[in-house]
Each structure stands twice: as structure tokens, then as C-alpha cells.
JSON list of C-alpha atoms and ligand atoms in Angstrom, two decimals:
[
{"chain": "A", "resi": 16, "resn": "MET", "atom": "CA", "xyz": [-22.95, -124.71, 100.25]},
{"chain": "A", "resi": 17, "resn": "ASN", "atom": "CA", "xyz": [-25.50, -127.06, 98.81]},
{"chain": "A", "resi": 18, "resn": "ILE", "atom": "CA", "xyz": [-28.88, -128.15, 100.11]},
{"chain": "A", "resi": 19, "resn": "ARG", "atom": "CA", "xyz": [-27.53, -131.28, 101.68]},
{"chain": "A", "resi": 20, "resn": "ASP", "atom": "CA", "xyz": [-24.86, -129.42, 103.63]},
{"chain": "A", "resi": 21, "resn": "ASN", "atom": "CA", "xyz": [-27.31, -126.72, 104.68]},
{"chain": "A", "resi": 22, "resn": "PHE", "atom": "CA", "xyz": [-29.74, -129.30, 106.00]},
{"chain": "A", "resi": 23, "resn": "LEU", "atom": "CA", "xyz": [-27.09, -131.27, 107.86]},
{"chain": "A", "resi": 24, "resn": "LYS", "atom": "CA", "xyz": [-25.63, -128.13, 109.36]},
{"chain": "A", "resi": 25, "resn": "VAL", "atom": "CA", "xyz": [-28.96, -127.00, 110.79]},
{"chain": "A", "resi": 26, "resn": "ARG", "atom": "CA", "xyz": [-29.80, -130.54, 111.88]},
{"chain": "A", "resi": 27, "resn": "GLU", "atom": "CA", "xyz": [-26.56, -130.68, 113.78]},
{"chain": "A", "resi": 28, "resn": "GLU", "atom": "CA", "xyz": [-26.89, -127.35, 115.51]},
{"chain": "A", "resi": 29, "resn": "ILE", "atom": "CA", "xyz": [-30.41, -127.89, 116.87]},
{"chain": "A", "resi": 30, "resn": "PRO", "atom": "CA", "xyz": [-31.51, -130.37, 119.54]},
{"chain": "A", "resi": 31, "resn": "ASP", "atom": "CA", "xyz": [-32.62, -133.83, 118.37]},
{"chain": "A", "resi": 32, "resn": "TYR", "atom": "CA", "xyz": [-36.18, -133.39, 119.62]},
{"chain": "A", "resi": 33, "resn": "VAL", "atom": "CA", "xyz": [-36.77, -130.49, 117.24]},
{"chain": "A", "resi": 34, "resn": "GLN", "atom": "CA", "xyz": [-38.43, -131.57, 113.99]},
{"chain": "A", "resi": 35, "resn": "ILE", "atom": "CA", "xyz": [-37.74, -129.73, 110.77]},
{"chain": "A", "resi": 36, "resn": "VAL", "atom": "CA", "xyz": [-40.52, -129.05, 108.31]},
{"chain": "A", "resi": 37, "resn": "LEU", "atom": "CA", "xyz": [-39.11, -128.14, 104.91]},
{"chain": "A", "resi": 38, "resn": "ALA", "atom": "CA", "xyz": [-40.98, -125.17, 103.52]},
{"chain": "A", "resi": 39, "resn": "ALA", "atom": "CA", "xyz": [-41.17, -126.37, 99.93]},
{"chain": "A", "resi": 40, "resn": "LYS", "atom": "CA", "xyz": [-42.90, -123.46, 98.25]},
{"chain": "A", "resi": 41, "resn": "MET", "atom": "CA", "xyz": [-41.43, -122.55, 94.88]},
{"chain": "A", "resi": 42, "resn": "ARG", "atom": "CA", "xyz": [-38.78, -125.26, 95.08]},
{"chain": "A", "resi": 43, "resn": "THR", "atom": "CA", "xyz": [-38.14, -127.84, 92.40]},
{"chain": "A", "resi": 44, "resn": "LYS", "atom": "CA", "xyz": [-38.49, -131.57, 92.67]},
{"chain": "A", "resi": 45, "resn": "GLU", "atom": "CA", "xyz": [-34.69, -131.90, 92.54]},
{"chain": "A", "resi": 46, "resn": "GLU", "atom": "CA", "xyz": [-34.24, -129.52, 95.45]},
{"chain": "A", "resi": 47, "resn": "ILE", "atom": "CA", "xyz": [-36.75, -131.41, 97.57]},
{"chain": "A", "resi": 48, "resn": "GLU", "atom": "CA", "xyz": [-35.18, -134.73, 96.63]},
{"chain": "A", "resi": 49, "resn": "GLU", "atom": "CA", "xyz": [-31.80, -133.51, 97.73]},
{"chain": "A", "resi": 50, "resn": "ALA", "atom": "CA", "xyz": [-33.19, -132.47, 101.11]},
{"chain": "A", "resi": 51, "resn": "ILE", "atom": "CA", "xyz": [-34.97, -135.80, 101.53]},
{"chain": "A", "resi": 52, "resn": "SER", "atom": "CA", "xyz": [-31.82, -137.74, 100.79]},
{"chain": "A", "resi": 53, "resn": "ALA", "atom": "CA", "xyz": [-30.02, -135.62, 103.38]},
{"chain": "A", "resi": 54, "resn": "GLY", "atom": "CA", "xyz": [-32.55, -136.81, 105.93]},
{"chain": "A", "resi": 55, "resn": "ALA", "atom": "CA", "xyz": [-35.53, -134.44, 105.78]},
{"chain": "A", "resi": 56, "resn": "GLU", "atom": "CA", "xyz": [-38.66, -136.17, 107.00]},
{"chain": "A", "resi": 57, "resn": "ILE", "atom": "CA", "xyz": [-41.44, -133.61, 106.73]},
{"chain": "A", "resi": 58, "resn": "ILE", "atom": "CA", "xyz": [-42.43, -131.54, 103.71]},
{"chain": "A", "resi": 59, "resn": "GLY", "atom": "CA", "xyz": [-44.46, -128.40, 104.36]},
{"chain": "A", "resi": 60, "resn": "GLU", "atom": "CA", "xyz": [-46.59, -127.05, 101.54]},
{"chain": "A", "resi": 61, "resn": "ASN", "atom": "CA", "xyz": [-48.57, -123.81, 101.41]},
{"chain": "A", "resi": 62, "resn": "TYR", "atom": "CA", "xyz": [-50.81, -124.77, 98.54]},
{"chain": "A", "resi": 63, "resn": "VAL", "atom": "CA", "xyz": [-52.75, -127.96, 97.97]},
{"chain": "A", "resi": 64, "resn": "GLN", "atom": "CA", "xyz": [-52.19, -127.83, 94.23]},
{"chain": "A", "resi": 65, "resn": "GLU", "atom": "CA", "xyz": [-48.45, -127.43, 94.55]},
{"chain": "A", "resi": 66, "resn": "ALA", "atom": "CA", "xyz": [-48.38, -130.26, 97.05]},
{"chain": "A", "resi": 67, "resn": "GLU", "atom": "CA", "xyz": [-50.24, -132.53, 94.65]},
{"chain": "A", "resi": 68, "resn": "LYS", "atom": "CA", "xyz": [-47.80, -131.77, 91.89]},
{"chain": "A", "resi": 69, "resn": "MET", "atom": "CA", "xyz": [-44.77, -132.29, 94.09]},
{"chain": "A", "resi": 70, "resn": "TYR", "atom": "CA", "xyz": [-46.21, -135.49, 95.52]},
{"chain": "A", "resi": 71, "resn": "GLN", "atom": "CA", "xyz": [-46.66, -136.94, 92.06]},
{"chain": "A", "resi": 72, "resn": "GLU", "atom": "CA", "xyz": [-43.27, -135.82, 90.83]},
{"chain": "A", "resi": 73, "resn": "LEU", "atom": "CA", "xyz": [-41.50, -137.37, 93.79]},
{"chain": "A", "resi": 74, "resn": "GLY", "atom": "CA", "xyz": [-43.11, -140.75, 93.20]},
{"chain": "A", "resi": 75, "resn": "GLU", "atom": "CA", "xyz": [-41.78, -143.36, 95.63]},
{"chain": "A", "resi": 76, "resn": "LYS", "atom": "CA", "xyz": [-39.91, -140.76, 97.67]},
{"chain": "A", "resi": 77, "resn": "ALA", "atom": "CA", "xyz": [-43.13, -138.91, 98.45]},
{"chain": "A", "resi": 78, "resn": "ARG", "atom": "CA", "xyz": [-44.29, -141.82, 100.55]},
{"chain": "A", "resi": 79, "resn": "LYS", "atom": "CA", "xyz": [-41.13, -141.86, 102.62]},
{"chain": "A", "resi": 80, "resn": "VAL", "atom": "CA", "xyz": [-41.87, -138.48, 104.18]},
{"chain": "A", "resi": 81, "resn": "LYS", "atom": "CA", "xyz": [-44.72, -136.81, 106.02]},
{"chain": "A", "resi": 82, "resn": "TRP", "atom": "CA", "xyz": [-46.67, -133.97, 104.45]},
{"chain": "A", "resi": 83, "resn": "HIS", "atom": "CA", "xyz": [-47.86, -130.96, 106.42]},
{"chain": "A", "resi": 84, "resn": "LEU", "atom": "CA", "xyz": [-50.07, -128.19, 105.13]},
{"chain": "A", "resi": 85, "resn": "ILE", "atom": "CA", "xyz": [-48.65, -124.91, 106.42]},
{"chain": "A", "resi": 86, "resn": "GLY", "atom": "CA", "xyz": [-50.74, -122.49, 104.33]},
{"chain": "A", "resi": 87, "resn": "ALA", "atom": "CA", "xyz": [-54.40, -121.58, 104.59]},
{"chain": "A", "resi": 88, "resn": "LEU", "atom": "CA", "xyz": [-56.84, -124.26, 103.47]},
{"chain": "A", "resi": 89, "resn": "GLN", "atom": "CA", "xyz": [-59.80, -123.40, 101.28]},
{"chain": "A", "resi": 90, "resn": "LYS", "atom": "CA", "xyz": [-62.90, -125.48, 101.82]},
{"chain": "A", "resi": 91, "resn": "ASN", "atom": "CA", "xyz": [-63.07, -126.59, 98.20]},
{"chain": "A", "resi": 92, "resn": "LYS", "atom": "CA", "xyz": [-59.58, -128.11, 98.49]},
{"chain": "A", "resi": 93, "resn": "ILE", "atom": "CA", "xyz": [-60.17, -130.22, 101.58]},
{"chain": "A", "resi": 94, "resn": "ASN", "atom": "CA", "xyz": [-60.78, -133.51, 99.79]},
{"chain": "A", "resi": 95, "resn": "LYS", "atom": "CA", "xyz": [-57.59, -133.18, 97.82]},
{"chain": "A", "resi": 96, "resn": "ALA", "atom": "CA", "xyz": [-55.69, -132.07, 100.90]},
{"chain": "A", "resi": 97, "resn": "LEU", "atom": "CA", "xyz": [-56.81, -135.13, 102.82]},
{"chain": "A", "resi": 98, "resn": "LYS", "atom": "CA", "xyz": [-55.34, -137.39, 100.18]},
{"chain": "A", "resi": 99, "resn": "ILE", "atom": "CA", "xyz": [-51.88, -135.92, 100.62]},
{"chain": "A", "resi": 100, "resn": "PHE", "atom": "CA", "xyz": [-51.41, -134.42, 104.03]},
{"chain": "A", "resi": 101, "resn": "ASP", "atom": "CA", "xyz": [-50.68, -136.17, 107.29]},
{"chain": "A", "resi": 102, "resn": "CYS", "atom": "CA", "xyz": [-51.23, -132.95, 109.19]},
{"chain": "A", "resi": 103, "resn": "ILE", "atom": "CA", "xyz": [-52.99, -129.66, 108.65]},
{"chain": "A", "resi": 104, "resn": "GLN", "atom": "CA", "xyz": [-51.20, -127.02, 110.71]},
{"chain": "A", "resi": 105, "resn": "THR", "atom": "CA", "xyz": [-53.54, -124.16, 109.88]},
{"chain": "A", "resi": 106, "resn": "VAL", "atom": "CA", "xyz": [-56.92, -124.83, 111.44]},
{"chain": "A", "resi": 107, "resn": "ASP", "atom": "CA", "xyz": [-58.26, -121.52, 112.69]},
{"chain": "A", "resi": 108, "resn": "SER", "atom": "CA", "xyz": [-62.04, -121.79, 112.99]},
{"chain": "A", "resi": 109, "resn": "PRO", "atom": "CA", "xyz": [-64.73, -124.23, 114.09]},
{"chain": "A", "resi": 110, "resn": "GLU", "atom": "CA", "xyz": [-66.21, -124.03, 110.59]},
{"chain": "A", "resi": 111, "resn": "LEU", "atom": "CA", "xyz": [-62.99, -125.17, 108.97]},
{"chain": "A", "resi": 112, "resn": "ALA", "atom": "CA", "xyz": [-62.50, -127.91, 111.57]},
{"chain": "A", "resi": 113, "resn": "GLU", "atom": "CA", "xyz": [-66.02, -129.15, 110.99]},
{"chain": "A", "resi": 114, "resn": "ALA", "atom": "CA", "xyz": [-65.60, -129.11, 107.21]},
{"chain": "A", "resi": 115, "resn": "ILE", "atom": "CA", "xyz": [-62.36, -131.11, 107.41]},
{"chain": "A", "resi": 116, "resn": "ASN", "atom": "CA", "xyz": [-63.96, -133.57, 109.81]},
{"chain": "A", "resi": 117, "resn": "LYS", "atom": "CA", "xyz": [-66.92, -134.17, 107.55]},
{"chain": "A", "resi": 118, "resn": "ARG", "atom": "CA", "xyz": [-64.74, -134.98, 104.56]},
{"chain": "A", "resi": 119, "resn": "ALA", "atom": "CA", "xyz": [-62.30, -137.02, 106.62]},
{"chain": "A", "resi": 120, "resn": "GLU", "atom": "CA", "xyz": [-65.22, -139.09, 107.82]},
{"chain": "A", "resi": 121, "resn": "ASN", "atom": "CA", "xyz": [-66.26, -139.75, 104.23]},
{"chain": "A", "resi": 122, "resn": "LEU", "atom": "CA", "xyz": [-62.75, -140.91, 103.44]},
{"chain": "A", "resi": 123, "resn": "ASN", "atom": "CA", "xyz": [-62.51, -142.73, 106.76]},
{"chain": "A", "resi": 124, "resn": "LYS", "atom": "CA", "xyz": [-59.16, -141.06, 107.45]},
{"chain": "A", "resi": 125, "resn": "LYS", "atom": "CA", "xyz": [-58.20, -139.61, 110.78]},
{"chain": "A", "resi": 126, "resn": "ILE", "atom": "CA", "xyz": [-56.08, -136.50, 110.38]},
{"chain": "A", "resi": 127, "resn": "SER", "atom": "CA", "xyz": [-53.72, -134.66, 112.67]},
{"chain": "A", "resi": 128, "resn": "VAL", "atom": "CA", "xyz": [-54.38, -130.93, 112.99]},
{"chain": "A", "resi": 129, "resn": "PHE", "atom": "CA", "xyz": [-52.77, -127.95, 114.68]},
{"chain": "A", "resi": 130, "resn": "ILE", "atom": "CA", "xyz": [-54.46, -124.72, 115.67]},
{"chain": "A", "resi": 131, "resn": "GLU", "atom": "CA", "xyz": [-52.85, -121.73, 114.01]},
{"chain": "A", "resi": 132, "resn": "ILE", "atom": "CA", "xyz": [-52.53, -118.66, 116.19]},
{"chain": "A", "resi": 133, "resn": "ASN", "atom": "CA", "xyz": [-52.19, -115.17, 114.77]},
{"chain": "A", "resi": 134, "resn": "ILE", "atom": "CA", "xyz": [-49.91, -114.25, 117.59]},
{"chain": "A", "resi": 135, "resn": "GLY", "atom": "CA", "xyz": [-49.13, -110.73, 116.41]},
{"chain": "A", "resi": 136, "resn": "SER", "atom": "CA", "xyz": [-52.81, -109.97, 115.68]},
{"chain": "A", "resi": 137, "resn": "GLU", "atom": "CA", "xyz": [-51.84, -109.02, 112.15]},
{"chain": "A", "resi": 138, "resn": "ILE", "atom": "CA", "xyz": [-54.77, -108.29, 109.89]},
{"chain": "A", "resi": 139, "resn": "THR", "atom": "CA", "xyz": [-53.00, -109.77, 106.89]},
{"chain": "A", "resi": 140, "resn": "LYS", "atom": "CA", "xyz": [-52.49, -113.12, 108.54]},
{"chain": "A", "resi": 141, "resn": "THR", "atom": "CA", "xyz": [-54.64, -116.13, 109.17]},
{"chain": "A", "resi": 142, "resn": "GLY", "atom": "CA", "xyz": [-54.93, -117.83, 112.53]},
{"chain": "A", "resi": 143, "resn": "VAL", "atom": "CA", "xyz": [-57.09, -117.41, 115.60]},
{"chain": "A", "resi": 144, "resn": "LYS", "atom": "CA", "xyz": [-56.84, -114.36, 117.82]},
{"chain": "A", "resi": 145, "resn": "PRO", "atom": "CA", "xyz": [-54.17, -114.68, 120.48]},
{"chain": "A", "resi": 146, "resn": "GLU", "atom": "CA", "xyz": [-56.65, -115.09, 123.34]},
{"chain": "A", "resi": 147, "resn": "TYR", "atom": "CA", "xyz": [-56.60, -118.16, 125.52]},
{"chain": "A", "resi": 148, "resn": "LYS", "atom": "CA", "xyz": [-60.37, -118.40, 125.75]},
{"chain": "A", "resi": 149, "resn": "ILE", "atom": "CA", "xyz": [-60.74, -118.54, 121.98]},
{"chain": "A", "resi": 150, "resn": "ILE", "atom": "CA", "xyz": [-57.94, -121.06, 121.58]},
{"chain": "A", "resi": 151, "resn": "LYS", "atom": "CA", "xyz": [-59.36, -123.30, 124.29]},
{"chain": "A", "resi": 152, "resn": "GLU", "atom": "CA", "xyz": [-62.86, -123.15, 122.83]},
{"chain": "A", "resi": 153, "resn": "LEU", "atom": "CA", "xyz": [-61.55, -124.15, 119.44]},
{"chain": "A", "resi": 154, "resn": "ALA", "atom": "CA", "xyz": [-59.54, -126.98, 121.02]},
{"chain": "A", "resi": 155, "resn": "GLU", "atom": "CA", "xyz": [-62.66, -128.23, 122.79]},
{"chain": "A", "resi": 156, "resn": "TYR", "atom": "CA", "xyz": [-64.63, -128.01, 119.59]},
{"chain": "A", "resi": 157, "resn": "ILE", "atom": "CA", "xyz": [-62.02, -130.00, 117.69]},
{"chain": "A", "resi": 158, "resn": "SER", "atom": "CA", "xyz": [-61.79, -132.57, 120.47]},
{"chain": "A", "resi": 159, "resn": "LYS", "atom": "CA", "xyz": [-65.41, -133.55, 119.77]},
{"chain": "A", "resi": 160, "resn": "LEU", "atom": "CA", "xyz": [-64.77, -134.21, 116.11]},
{"chain": "A", "resi": 161, "resn": "ASN", "atom": "CA", "xyz": [-63.99, -137.89, 115.66]},
{"chain": "A", "resi": 162, "resn": "TYR", "atom": "CA", "xyz": [-61.80, -137.65, 112.59]},
{"chain": "A", "resi": 163, "resn": "LEU", "atom": "CA", "xyz": [-59.54, -134.87, 113.81]},
{"chain": "A", "resi": 164, "resn": "LYS", "atom": "CA", "xyz": [-56.71, -135.32, 116.22]},
{"chain": "A", "resi": 165, "resn": "LEU", "atom": "CA", "xyz": [-55.49, -132.07, 117.72]},
{"chain": "A", "resi": 166, "resn": "GLU", "atom": "CA", "xyz": [-51.76, -132.42, 118.26]},
{"chain": "A", "resi": 167, "resn": "GLY", "atom": "CA", "xyz": [-50.22, -128.99, 118.17]},
{"chain": "A", "resi": 168, "resn": "LEU", "atom": "CA", "xyz": [-50.18, -125.24, 117.90]},
{"chain": "A", "resi": 169, "resn": "MET", "atom": "CA", "xyz": [-48.62, -123.30, 115.06]},
{"chain": "A", "resi": 170, "resn": "THR", "atom": "CA", "xyz": [-47.73, -119.67, 114.61]},
{"chain": "A", "resi": 171, "resn": "MET", "atom": "CA", "xyz": [-46.03, -117.60, 111.98]},
{"chain": "A", "resi": 172, "resn": "GLY", "atom": "CA", "xyz": [-45.22, -114.62, 114.12]},
{"chain": "A", "resi": 173, "resn": "PRO", "atom": "CA", "xyz": [-44.62, -111.23, 112.60]},
{"chain": "A", "resi": 174, "resn": "ARG", "atom": "CA", "xyz": [-41.92, -111.14, 109.95]},
{"chain": "A", "resi": 175, "resn": "VAL", "atom": "CA", "xyz": [-39.47, -108.65, 111.28]},
{"chain": "A", "resi": 176, "resn": "GLY", "atom": "CA", "xyz": [-35.87, -107.91, 110.53]},
{"chain": "A", "resi": 177, "resn": "ASN", "atom": "CA", "xyz": [-34.59, -108.70, 113.97]},
{"chain": "A", "resi": 178, "resn": "PRO", "atom": "CA", "xyz": [-35.58, -112.14, 115.31]},
{"chain": "A", "resi": 179, "resn": "GLU", "atom": "CA", "xyz": [-35.26, -110.81, 118.86]},
{"chain": "A", "resi": 180, "resn": "ASP", "atom": "CA", "xyz": [-38.41, -108.82, 118.17]},
{"chain": "A", "resi": 181, "resn": "VAL", "atom": "CA", "xyz": [-40.49, -111.98, 117.71]},
{"chain": "A", "resi": 182, "resn": "ARG", "atom": "CA", "xyz": [-39.24, -113.56, 120.91]},
{"chain": "A", "resi": 183, "resn": "VAL", "atom": "CA", "xyz": [-42.09, -112.12, 122.95]},
{"chain": "A", "resi": 184, "resn": "HIS", "atom": "CA", "xyz": [-44.60, -113.57, 120.48]},
{"chain": "A", "resi": 185, "resn": "PHE", "atom": "CA", "xyz": [-43.04, -117.01, 120.60]},
{"chain": "A", "resi": 186, "resn": "ARG", "atom": "CA", "xyz": [-43.01, -116.84, 124.38]},
{"chain": "A", "resi": 187, "resn": "LYS", "atom": "CA", "xyz": [-46.69, -116.01, 124.42]},
{"chain": "A", "resi": 188, "resn": "THR", "atom": "CA", "xyz": [-47.47, -118.89, 122.07]},
{"chain": "A", "resi": 189, "resn": "LYS", "atom": "CA", "xyz": [-45.57, -121.26, 124.35]},
{"chain": "A", "resi": 190, "resn": "GLU", "atom": "CA", "xyz": [-47.63, -120.00, 127.28]},
{"chain": "A", "resi": 191, "resn": "PHE", "atom": "CA", "xyz": [-50.83, -120.84, 125.40]},
{"chain": "A", "resi": 192, "resn": "PHE", "atom": "CA", "xyz": [-49.36, -124.23, 124.60]},
{"chain": "A", "resi": 193, "resn": "ASN", "atom": "CA", "xyz": [-48.58, -124.94, 128.26]},
{"chain": "A", "resi": 194, "resn": "ARG", "atom": "CA", "xyz": [-51.95, -123.74, 129.48]},
{"chain": "A", "resi": 195, "resn": "LEU", "atom": "CA", "xyz": [-53.82, -125.79, 126.94]},
{"chain": "A", "resi": 196, "resn": "ARG", "atom": "CA", "xyz": [-51.81, -128.87, 127.81]},
{"chain": "A", "resi": 197, "resn": "GLU", "atom": "CA", "xyz": [-52.57, -128.39, 131.46]},
{"chain": "A", "resi": 198, "resn": "ALA", "atom": "CA", "xyz": [-56.26, -128.04, 130.67]},
{"chain": "A", "resi": 199, "resn": "ASN", "atom": "CA", "xyz": [-56.20, -131.73, 129.66]},
{"chain": "A", "resi": 200, "resn": "VAL", "atom": "CA", "xyz": [-58.93, -131.47, 127.08]},
{"chain": "A", "resi": 201, "resn": "PRO", "atom": "CA", "xyz": [-60.17, -135.02, 126.41]},
{"chain": "A", "resi": 202, "resn": "ASN", "atom": "CA", "xyz": [-58.93, -136.54, 123.13]},
{"chain": "A", "resi": 203, "resn": "VAL", "atom": "CA", "xyz": [-56.34, -133.83, 122.75]},
{"chain": "A", "resi": 204, "resn": "GLU", "atom": "CA", "xyz": [-52.71, -134.71, 123.01]},
{"chain": "A", "resi": 205, "resn": "LEU", "atom": "CA", "xyz": [-50.73, -131.55, 122.42]},
{"chain": "A", "resi": 206, "resn": "LYS", "atom": "CA", "xyz": [-47.28, -132.57, 121.33]},
{"chain": "A", "resi": 207, "resn": "TYR", "atom": "CA", "xyz": [-46.03, -130.09, 118.79]},
{"chain": "A", "resi": 208, "resn": "LEU", "atom": "CA", "xyz": [-45.30, -126.41, 118.95]},
{"chain": "A", "resi": 209, "resn": "SER", "atom": "CA", "xyz": [-44.58, -125.30, 115.39]},
{"chain": "A", "resi": 210, "resn": "MET", "atom": "CA", "xyz": [-42.89, -121.93, 115.29]},
{"chain": "A", "resi": 211, "resn": "GLY", "atom": "CA", "xyz": [-39.76, -120.35, 113.88]},
{"chain": "A", "resi": 212, "resn": "MET", "atom": "CA", "xyz": [-38.56, -119.93, 110.31]},
{"chain": "A", "resi": 213, "resn": "SER", "atom": "CA", "xyz": [-35.17, -119.35, 108.74]},
{"chain": "A", "resi": 214, "resn": "ASN", "atom": "CA", "xyz": [-34.48, -116.05, 110.42]},
{"chain": "A", "resi": 215, "resn": "SER", "atom": "CA", "xyz": [-36.06, -116.92, 113.75]},
{"chain": "A", "resi": 216, "resn": "TYR", "atom": "CA", "xyz": [-35.73, -120.63, 114.44]},
{"chain": "A", "resi": 217, "resn": "LYS", "atom": "CA", "xyz": [-33.01, -120.26, 117.03]},
{"chain": "A", "resi": 218, "resn": "VAL", "atom": "CA", "xyz": [-35.08, -117.85, 119.07]},
{"chain": "A", "resi": 219, "resn": "ALA", "atom": "CA", "xyz": [-38.14, -120.07, 118.57]},
{"chain": "A", "resi": 220, "resn": "ILE", "atom": "CA", "xyz": [-36.32, -123.11, 119.93]},
{"chain": "A", "resi": 221, "resn": "GLU", "atom": "CA", "xyz": [-35.11, -121.12, 122.92]},
{"chain": "A", "resi": 222, "resn": "GLU", "atom": "CA", "xyz": [-38.74, -120.23, 123.56]},
{"chain": "A", "resi": 223, "resn": "GLY", "atom": "CA", "xyz": [-39.96, -123.81, 123.38]},
{"chain": "A", "resi": 224, "resn": "ALA", "atom": "CA", "xyz": [-40.57, -124.72, 119.73]},
{"chain": "A", "resi": 225, "resn": "ASN", "atom": "CA", "xyz": [-40.14, -128.41, 118.93]},
{"chain": "A", "resi": 226, "resn": "MET", "atom": "CA", "xyz": [-41.02, -128.03, 115.27]},
{"chain": "A", "resi": 227, "resn": "ILE", "atom": "CA", "xyz": [-39.52, -125.41, 112.99]},
{"chain": "A", "resi": 228, "resn": "ARG", "atom": "CA", "xyz": [-40.36, -124.61, 109.38]},
{"chain": "A", "resi": 229, "resn": "LEU", "atom": "CA", "xyz": [-37.42, -123.81, 107.15]},
{"chain": "A", "resi": 230, "resn": "GLY", "atom": "CA", "xyz": [-37.09, -122.71, 103.56]},
{"chain": "A", "resi": 231, "resn": "THR", "atom": "CA", "xyz": [-34.43, -120.11, 102.85]},
{"chain": "A", "resi": 232, "resn": "VAL", "atom": "CA", "xyz": [-31.77, -121.41, 105.21]},
{"chain": "A", "resi": 233, "resn": "ILE", "atom": "CA", "xyz": [-31.88, -124.79, 103.48]},
{"chain": "A", "resi": 234, "resn": "PHE", "atom": "CA", "xyz": [-32.58, -123.89, 99.87]},
{"chain": "A", "resi": 235, "resn": "GLY", "atom": "CA", "xyz": [-31.39, -120.31, 99.52]},
{"chain": "A", "resi": 236, "resn": "LYS", "atom": "CA", "xyz": [-33.44, -117.26, 98.70]},
{"chain": "A", "resi": 237, "resn": "ARG", "atom": "CA", "xyz": [-36.73, -117.50, 96.87]},
{"chain": "A", "resi": 238, "resn": "PRO", "atom": "CA", "xyz": [-37.12, -115.27, 93.80]},
{"chain": "A", "resi": 239, "resn": "TYR", "atom": "CA", "xyz": [-40.01, -113.52, 95.56]},
{"chain": "A", "resi": 240, "resn": "ASP", "atom": "CA", "xyz": [-41.78, -114.08, 98.77]},
{"chain": "A", "resi": 241, "resn": "LEU", "atom": "CA", "xyz": [-44.99, -115.93, 99.33]},
{"chain": "A", "resi": 242, "resn": "THR", "atom": "CA", "xyz": [-46.25, -116.51, 102.79]},
{"chain": "A", "resi": 243, "resn": "LYS", "atom": "CA", "xyz": [-49.91, -117.27, 102.44]},
{"chain": "A", "resi": 244, "resn": "GLY", "atom": "CA", "xyz": [-51.57, -120.44, 101.38]},
{"chain": "A", "resi": 245, "resn": "GLY", "atom": "CA", "xyz": [-54.53, -121.50, 99.34]},
{"chain": "B", "resi": 429, "resn": "PLP", "atom": "C1", "xyz": [-42.27, -119.96, 103.69]},
{"chain": "B", "resi": 429, "resn": "PLP", "atom": "C2", "xyz": [-42.74, -120.40, 105.01]},
{"chain": "B", "resi": 429, "resn": "PLP", "atom": "C3", "xyz": [-41.82, -120.76, 106.00]},
{"chain": "B", "resi": 429, "resn": "PLP", "atom": "C4", "xyz": [-40.32, -120.74, 105.82]},
{"chain": "B", "resi": 429, "resn": "PLP", "atom": "O1", "xyz": [-39.86, -119.49, 105.50]},
{"chain": "B", "resi": 429, "resn": "PLP", "atom": "P1", "xyz": [-38.27, -119.22, 105.37]},
{"chain": "B", "resi": 429, "resn": "PLP", "atom": "O2", "xyz": [-38.14, -117.84, 105.85]},
{"chain": "B", "resi": 429, "resn": "PLP", "atom": "O3", "xyz": [-37.96, -119.38, 103.94]},
{"chain": "B", "resi": 429, "resn": "PLP", "atom": "O4", "xyz": [-37.60, -120.21, 106.21]},
{"chain": "B", "resi": 429, "resn": "PLP", "atom": "C5", "xyz": [-42.33, -121.20, 107.21]},
{"chain": "B", "resi": 429, "resn": "PLP", "atom": "N1", "xyz": [-43.64, -121.25, 107.46]},
{"chain": "B", "resi": 429, "resn": "PLP", "atom": "C6", "xyz": [-44.56, -120.90, 106.53]},
{"chain": "B", "resi": 429, "resn": "PLP", "atom": "C7", "xyz": [-45.99, -121.00, 106.87]},
{"chain": "B", "resi": 429, "resn": "PLP", "atom": "C8", "xyz": [-44.13, -120.46, 105.29]},
{"chain": "B", "resi": 429, "resn": "PLP", "atom": "O5", "xyz": [-45.04, -120.11, 104.38]}
]
């Protein structure tokens, strides 16, 4: 099976409202191009530098798709990130939100952001603690920043062998999503729940994801695994 077939197969088996973010880390320009020509609309990058390189290599095609940052963002990369990304899925502190806002204001660019939740409370992972109060406070903080538009929640969830074991974490994330929506924070329009990867996207969709992030199932195995950003 090639990339095109893999993409079309997944696209066909999931509901239309579910958006696919291609996890592009360690893939070549040719691989990404093949996925774009099969219909992929969102590229997810973990690293600002890799995104920059891919964006340039893709030329015209880069502007046909949306770019989402799905890895951690370092403060010294924000300016560069703002030039490429349509959405930053990994906001996890007021300090980071504020720093992005300040630079976005300088560039006069409004940017979509998601709050990343460390749903399994894993010490090795980024994201806010899985406590509603903390999530809501961060949402309220972001809502007051004029150049950020909070539109979603994102979670990685623990990487476990059996996707059934992450179900409870996805369910909990969906509960936060629902509660935060019902809180009707001004200037916040929560639309996207980004959760589920190659081994867990089916479970994630069952638990309410409307955005999934896929690498392996589309492109095949990576030579080694990288899950953090920079
Ligand atoms: C790599 C990555 C994915 C996709 O992982 P696969 O298991 O290859 O589908 C999704 N989200 C993030 C944040 C990633 O870094």
C-alpha cells in the first residue's frame, strides 16, 4: 500500500466531520506531497525548524494546506512559528500564551490556538494538568489576549500498547471539552478536540475527537520515535 491509498482508506473509514492532521515528522517532501495530492489538508509539525524547511521545499503546495504545530513551542521560536503556522495546538501556560500574543500583535496576525492537556499526568509530557479549574483559568487568560483565538483542546494521551487503555483518558478530555464549552467563555469558540494517533484514532473518535493526528498509519513506520517538539 502506498501513501495515497493509506490516506484514502482512513479518510473513507472515518466520519466526514473528523479532520486529519498529518504528523509529518521525519517524512520527506515527496511523502508529504503524495499525501497532499491524495487530499490531506492539514500538516502537523513538531519542530518549527523542520516546518520551515518543509514549507520551503513544498513551494506552492505549502500554501494549499493548513499548518499546525503539534510539538512544544520554545519562546525563541515564536516569531518563526507565527510565519508558518495557522494553529498552535500546544499552548500549556499563561506565560507561553502571553509570549505568543505579544509577537502576534507585532506581526498583526491573529492565531488559532489549542490548550494541550497532559491527560495522563505524565512527567515526561507537556500540557496542563488534567484539572478543570486549571484548564478553565488558562482558557479565560487566553480569551483576554487579542491576537489569540482559542479554538480547541489537544491531548497526546499515554502511549500504550492497547488503545483501549487510553479510552478513559480520551473520555476525560472530552468531558473537559464539554464543560469548557458550556462555560461560554467570551471570545472562545471551542470547535476542535484533537486526540488520537495511528494506534488510537478509532477509540478517540468514539470518545468524541473531531481531529486526529496521524503519521505511521499513513506513511509507515518511522526509523525511530520522536514525540516531543521544540
Ligand atoms: C508523531 C505524532 C503523532 C502521530 O503519531 P503516529 O503514531 O505516527 O500516528 C501525533 N501527535 C503528535 C503530537 C505526534 O508527535
